[in-house]
mmCIF file of C-alpha atoms in Angstrom:
data_model
loop_
_atom_site.group_PDB
_atom_site.id
_atom_site.type_symbol
_atom_site.label_atom_id
_atom_site.label_comp_id
_atom_site.label_asym_id
_atom_site.label_seq_id
_atom_site.Cartn_x
_atom_site.Cartn_y
_atom_site.Cartn_z
ATOM 1 C CA MET A 1462 28.707 12.630 16.360
ATOM 2 C CA ILE A 1463 25.422 13.355 18.008
ATOM 3 C CA ARG A 1464 25.456 16.617 16.105
ATOM 4 C CA PHE A 1465 25.849 15.330 12.481
ATOM 5 C CA ALA A 1466 22.707 12.645 13.334
ATOM 6 C CA LEU A 1467 20.461 15.060 14.700
ATOM 7 C CA ALA A 1468 21.180 17.443 11.884
ATOM 8 C CA LEU A 1469 20.334 14.599 9.473
ATOM 9 C CA PHE A 1470 17.243 14.002 11.171
ATOM 10 C CA LEU A 1471 16.302 17.286 11.329
ATOM 11 C CA LEU A 1472 16.828 17.391 7.403
ATOM 12 C CA VAL A 1473 14.939 14.363 6.483
ATOM 13 C CA ILE A 1474 11.544 15.377 8.480
ATOM 14 C CA PRO A 1475 10.300 18.255 6.098
ATOM 15 C CA PHE A 1476 11.281 16.165 3.186
ATOM 16 C CA ALA A 1477 8.969 13.509 4.427
ATOM 17 C CA ALA A 1478 6.223 16.166 5.512
ATOM 18 C CA HIS A 1479 6.586 17.267 1.876
ATOM 19 C CA ALA A 1480 6.176 13.860 0.532
ATOM 20 C CA THR A 1481 3.385 13.104 2.403
ATOM 21 C CA ASP A 1482 1.463 16.665 1.430
ATOM 22 C CA ALA A 1483 2.165 16.256 -2.381
ATOM 23 C CA GLY A 1484 0.951 12.862 -1.554
ATOM 24 C CA TRP A 1485 -2.501 14.166 -0.467
ATOM 25 C CA ALA A 1486 -2.510 16.596 -3.256
ATOM 26 C CA LEU A 1487 -2.613 14.162 -5.647
ATOM 27 C CA LEU A 1488 -5.414 11.962 -3.662
ATOM 28 C CA ARG A 1489 -7.762 14.786 -3.182
ATOM 29 C CA ASP A 1490 -7.493 15.672 -6.973
ATOM 30 C CA GLY A 1491 -8.997 11.967 -7.690
ATOM 31 C CA GLY A 1492 -8.057 9.665 -10.802
ATOM 32 C CA HIS A 1493 -4.800 8.434 -9.368
ATOM 33 C CA VAL A 1494 -3.488 4.574 -8.328
ATOM 34 C CA VAL A 1495 -2.697 4.042 -4.867
ATOM 35 C CA LEU A 1496 -0.730 1.307 -3.985
ATOM 36 C CA LEU A 1497 -1.079 0.998 -0.062
ATOM 37 C CA ARG A 1498 1.398 -1.457 2.118
ATOM 38 C CA HIS A 1499 -0.913 -2.937 4.605
ATOM 39 C CA ALA A 1500 -0.827 -1.801 8.205
ATOM 40 C CA MET A 1501 1.389 -2.792 11.070
ATOM 41 C CA VAL A 1502 1.386 -6.870 11.363
ATOM 42 C CA THR A 1503 2.160 -8.681 14.504
ATOM 43 C CA GLY A 1504 5.005 -10.888 13.087
ATOM 44 C CA THR A 1505 7.561 -11.004 10.192
ATOM 45 C CA THR A 1506 6.484 -14.453 8.170
ATOM 46 C CA ASP A 1507 3.618 -16.350 7.632
ATOM 47 C CA PRO A 1508 3.502 -19.881 9.694
ATOM 48 C CA ALA A 1509 4.631 -23.016 7.957
ATOM 49 C CA ASN A 1510 0.914 -24.208 8.403
ATOM 50 C CA PHE A 1511 -0.023 -20.969 6.007
ATOM 51 C CA ASP A 1512 -3.693 -21.217 4.478
ATOM 52 C CA ILE A 1513 -4.741 -18.335 2.350
ATOM 53 C CA ASP A 1514 -8.190 -18.945 3.636
ATOM 54 C CA SER A 1515 -7.774 -19.386 7.214
ATOM 55 C CA CYS A 1516 -6.502 -15.897 9.079
ATOM 56 C CA ALA A 1517 -5.442 -18.041 11.657
ATOM 57 C CA THR A 1518 -2.587 -19.557 9.889
ATOM 58 C CA GLN A 1519 -1.360 -15.920 8.655
ATOM 59 C CA ILE A 1520 0.712 -13.333 10.660
ATOM 60 C CA ASN A 1521 -2.408 -10.677 11.191
ATOM 61 C CA LEU A 1522 -2.679 -6.744 11.858
ATOM 62 C CA SER A 1523 -1.257 -5.905 15.386
ATOM 63 C CA ALA A 1524 -3.208 -3.989 17.660
ATOM 64 C CA ARG A 1525 -1.173 -0.868 16.517
ATOM 65 C CA GLY A 1526 -1.811 -1.849 13.061
ATOM 66 C CA LYS A 1527 -5.718 -1.773 13.516
ATOM 67 C CA GLN A 1528 -5.151 1.814 14.895
ATOM 68 C CA GLN A 1529 -3.201 2.507 11.944
ATOM 69 C CA ALA A 1530 -5.804 1.465 8.970
ATOM 70 C CA SER A 1531 -8.561 3.401 11.232
ATOM 71 C CA LYS A 1532 -6.017 6.316 10.878
ATOM 72 C CA ILE A 1533 -5.836 5.955 7.208
ATOM 73 C CA GLY A 1534 -9.729 5.723 6.610
ATOM 74 C CA ALA A 1535 -10.267 9.009 9.057
ATOM 75 C CA LEU A 1536 -7.555 10.867 7.243
ATOM 76 C CA PHE A 1537 -8.821 9.889 3.527
ATOM 77 C CA ALA A 1538 -12.146 11.143 4.796
ATOM 78 C CA ALA A 1539 -11.004 14.160 6.778
ATOM 79 C CA ARG A 1540 -8.679 15.060 3.405
ATOM 80 C CA ALA A 1541 -11.750 14.636 1.149
ATOM 81 C CA ALA A 1542 -9.754 12.259 -0.945
ATOM 82 C CA PRO A 1543 -12.363 10.502 -2.721
ATOM 83 C CA VAL A 1544 -11.987 6.544 -3.473
ATOM 84 C CA GLU A 1545 -14.001 4.718 -5.818
ATOM 85 C CA ARG A 1546 -12.614 1.212 -5.538
ATOM 86 C CA VAL A 1547 -10.631 -0.622 -3.439
ATOM 87 C CA LEU A 1548 -8.841 -3.746 -4.507
ATOM 88 C CA SER A 1549 -6.688 -6.076 -2.141
ATOM 89 C CA SER A 1550 -4.739 -9.171 -2.009
ATOM 90 C CA ARG A 1551 -6.565 -11.897 -0.340
ATOM 91 C CA TYR A 1552 -4.121 -12.065 2.858
ATOM 92 C CA CYS A 1553 -6.151 -11.138 5.956
ATOM 93 C CA ARG A 1554 -3.849 -8.488 6.779
ATOM 94 C CA CYS A 1555 -4.162 -6.480 3.685
ATOM 95 C CA LEU A 1556 -8.067 -7.494 3.612
ATOM 96 C CA ASP A 1557 -8.424 -6.210 7.227
ATOM 97 C CA THR A 1558 -6.389 -3.020 6.357
ATOM 98 C CA ALA A 1559 -8.879 -2.538 3.747
ATOM 99 C CA ARG A 1560 -11.930 -3.445 5.518
ATOM 100 C CA ILE A 1561 -11.099 -1.298 8.757
ATOM 101 C CA ALA A 1562 -9.638 2.035 6.814
ATOM 102 C CA PHE A 1563 -12.623 2.239 4.257
ATOM 103 C CA GLU A 1564 -15.246 0.588 5.943
ATOM 104 C CA ALA A 1565 -16.684 -1.538 3.103
ATOM 105 C CA GLU A 1566 -15.426 -4.887 1.183
ATOM 106 C CA PRO A 1567 -12.820 -4.643 -0.812
ATOM 107 C CA GLU A 1568 -12.866 -6.630 -4.157
ATOM 108 C CA LEU A 1569 -10.256 -9.493 -3.913
ATOM 109 C CA PHE A 1570 -7.861 -9.496 -6.198
ATOM 110 C CA ALA A 1571 -5.035 -12.536 -6.145
ATOM 111 C CA PRO A 1572 -2.523 -10.692 -8.484
ATOM 112 C CA LEU A 1573 -2.017 -8.518 -5.321
ATOM 113 C CA ASP A 1574 -0.962 -11.576 -3.134
ATOM 114 C CA LEU A 1575 2.893 -11.857 -2.031
ATOM 115 C CA LEU A 1576 4.532 -12.691 -5.095
ATOM 116 C CA LYS A 1577 5.105 -16.097 -5.891
ATOM 117 C CA GLY A 1578 8.601 -18.041 -5.900
ATOM 118 C CA ASP A 1579 8.872 -19.022 -9.705
ATOM 119 C CA ASP A 1580 9.985 -16.461 -11.901
ATOM 120 C CA ALA A 1581 6.935 -17.046 -14.521
ATOM 121 C CA GLN A 1582 4.190 -16.675 -11.928
ATOM 122 C CA LYS A 1583 5.571 -13.565 -10.713
ATOM 123 C CA ALA A 1584 5.981 -11.848 -14.206
ATOM 124 C CA ALA A 1585 2.002 -12.902 -14.663
ATOM 125 C CA GLN A 1586 1.103 -11.577 -11.431
ATOM 126 C CA ILE A 1587 2.983 -8.080 -11.934
ATOM 127 C CA ALA A 1588 1.634 -8.364 -15.602
ATOM 128 C CA ALA A 1589 -2.203 -8.777 -13.913
ATOM 129 C CA ILE A 1590 -1.538 -5.853 -11.681
ATOM 130 C CA MET A 1591 0.053 -3.412 -14.651
ATOM 131 C CA LYS A 1592 -3.262 -4.482 -16.801
ATOM 132 C CA GLU A 1593 -5.278 -3.251 -13.888
ATOM 133 C CA ILE A 1594 -3.502 -0.071 -13.387
ATOM 134 C CA ARG A 1595 -3.521 0.751 -17.069
ATOM 135 C CA ALA A 1596 -7.081 0.382 -17.261
ATOM 136 C CA TYR A 1597 -8.185 2.442 -14.683
ATOM 137 C CA SER A 1598 -9.848 5.664 -15.718
ATOM 138 C CA GLY A 1599 -12.028 6.583 -12.654
ATOM 139 C CA SER A 1600 -12.426 10.191 -11.812
ATOM 140 C CA ASP A 1601 -11.936 8.855 -8.039
ATOM 141 C CA ASN A 1602 -8.952 6.986 -6.756
ATOM 142 C CA LEU A 1603 -8.110 3.357 -7.205
ATOM 143 C CA ILE A 1604 -6.711 1.739 -3.599
ATOM 144 C CA MET A 1605 -4.848 -1.374 -4.058
ATOM 145 C CA VAL A 1606 -3.961 -2.959 -0.789
ATOM 146 C CA THR A 1607 -1.014 -5.207 -1.261
ATOM 147 C CA HIS A 1608 2.338 -6.633 0.041
ATOM 148 C CA LEU A 1609 5.964 -4.590 -0.075
ATOM 149 C CA GLU A 1610 7.708 -7.186 -2.361
ATOM 150 C CA ASP A 1611 4.744 -6.443 -4.692
ATOM 151 C CA ILE A 1612 5.340 -2.848 -4.056
ATOM 152 C CA VAL A 1613 8.866 -2.787 -4.752
ATOM 153 C CA ALA A 1614 8.469 -4.906 -7.808
ATOM 154 C CA LEU A 1615 6.111 -2.458 -9.299
ATOM 155 C CA THR A 1616 8.026 0.776 -8.126
ATOM 156 C CA GLY A 1617 11.360 0.491 -6.736
ATOM 157 C CA VAL A 1618 9.848 1.868 -4.070
ATOM 158 C CA SER A 1619 10.241 0.493 -0.227
ATOM 159 C CA PRO A 1620 7.067 1.584 1.834
ATOM 160 C CA ARG A 1621 6.499 1.445 5.308
ATOM 161 C CA GLU A 1622 3.809 -0.651 6.624
ATOM 162 C CA GLY A 1623 0.765 1.420 6.127
ATOM 163 C CA GLU A 1624 2.214 3.902 3.448
ATOM 164 C CA ALA A 1625 0.440 4.563 0.285
ATOM 165 C CA VAL A 1626 2.625 5.136 -3.030
ATOM 166 C CA VAL A 1627 0.495 6.545 -5.535
ATOM 167 C CA VAL A 1628 1.672 6.118 -9.110
ATOM 168 C CA GLU A 1629 0.923 6.262 -12.794
ATOM 169 C CA PRO A 1630 1.721 4.024 -15.738
ATOM 170 C CA GLN A 1631 4.644 5.346 -17.709
ATOM 171 C CA GLY A 1632 6.157 3.380 -20.798
ATOM 172 C CA ASP A 1633 6.660 -0.621 -19.451
ATOM 173 C CA GLY A 1634 6.812 0.444 -15.973
ATOM 174 C CA LEU A 1635 5.037 2.638 -13.220
ATOM 175 C CA ARG A 1636 6.101 6.104 -12.173
ATOM 176 C CA VAL A 1637 6.129 7.230 -8.593
ATOM 177 C CA LEU A 1638 3.770 10.826 -8.536
ATOM 178 C CA GLY A 1639 3.925 10.827 -4.587
ATOM 179 C CA ARG A 1640 4.043 9.341 -0.961
ATOM 180 C CA VAL A 1641 1.652 9.024 1.956
ATOM 181 C CA THR A 1642 3.086 7.916 5.130
ATOM 182 C CA PHE A 1643 0.475 7.158 8.242
#
């Protein structure tokens, strides 16, 4: 059983590295949209007294998350992946990821917030994100810092904290072109 697990592990590692390399190749070329899940956080859910305008009432980046965000920015710079715009959810963990990684103030984009519970509101958020993605035609990359639930709803992909998913519009949805794990 241990041999089987080790063999499986050794098969998955090269695939993950390949996926990351392919993602970086896309980002170096520019002109892509990147859905970036916020970096590592201190908890799993926001407290009952949650207030979008108060970081003290939200789960926030952990020390490892701040290091991870810094690594994201360093790798974007080292790998010459050009960034044109950074849009972010209004949640502090997303804003801090964007600020630390890209050393600039991101543009607030409320549709990137956690998806609402109401189906009509969810659909409106997804439609607004899709409209922004479809409208993008820059030569550098558009980074959209958001949450797991949003990325899953848009792509069907479940990224790790701090993972980037490179996408393009396809029909009514998105096609995943590549992924980068930090």
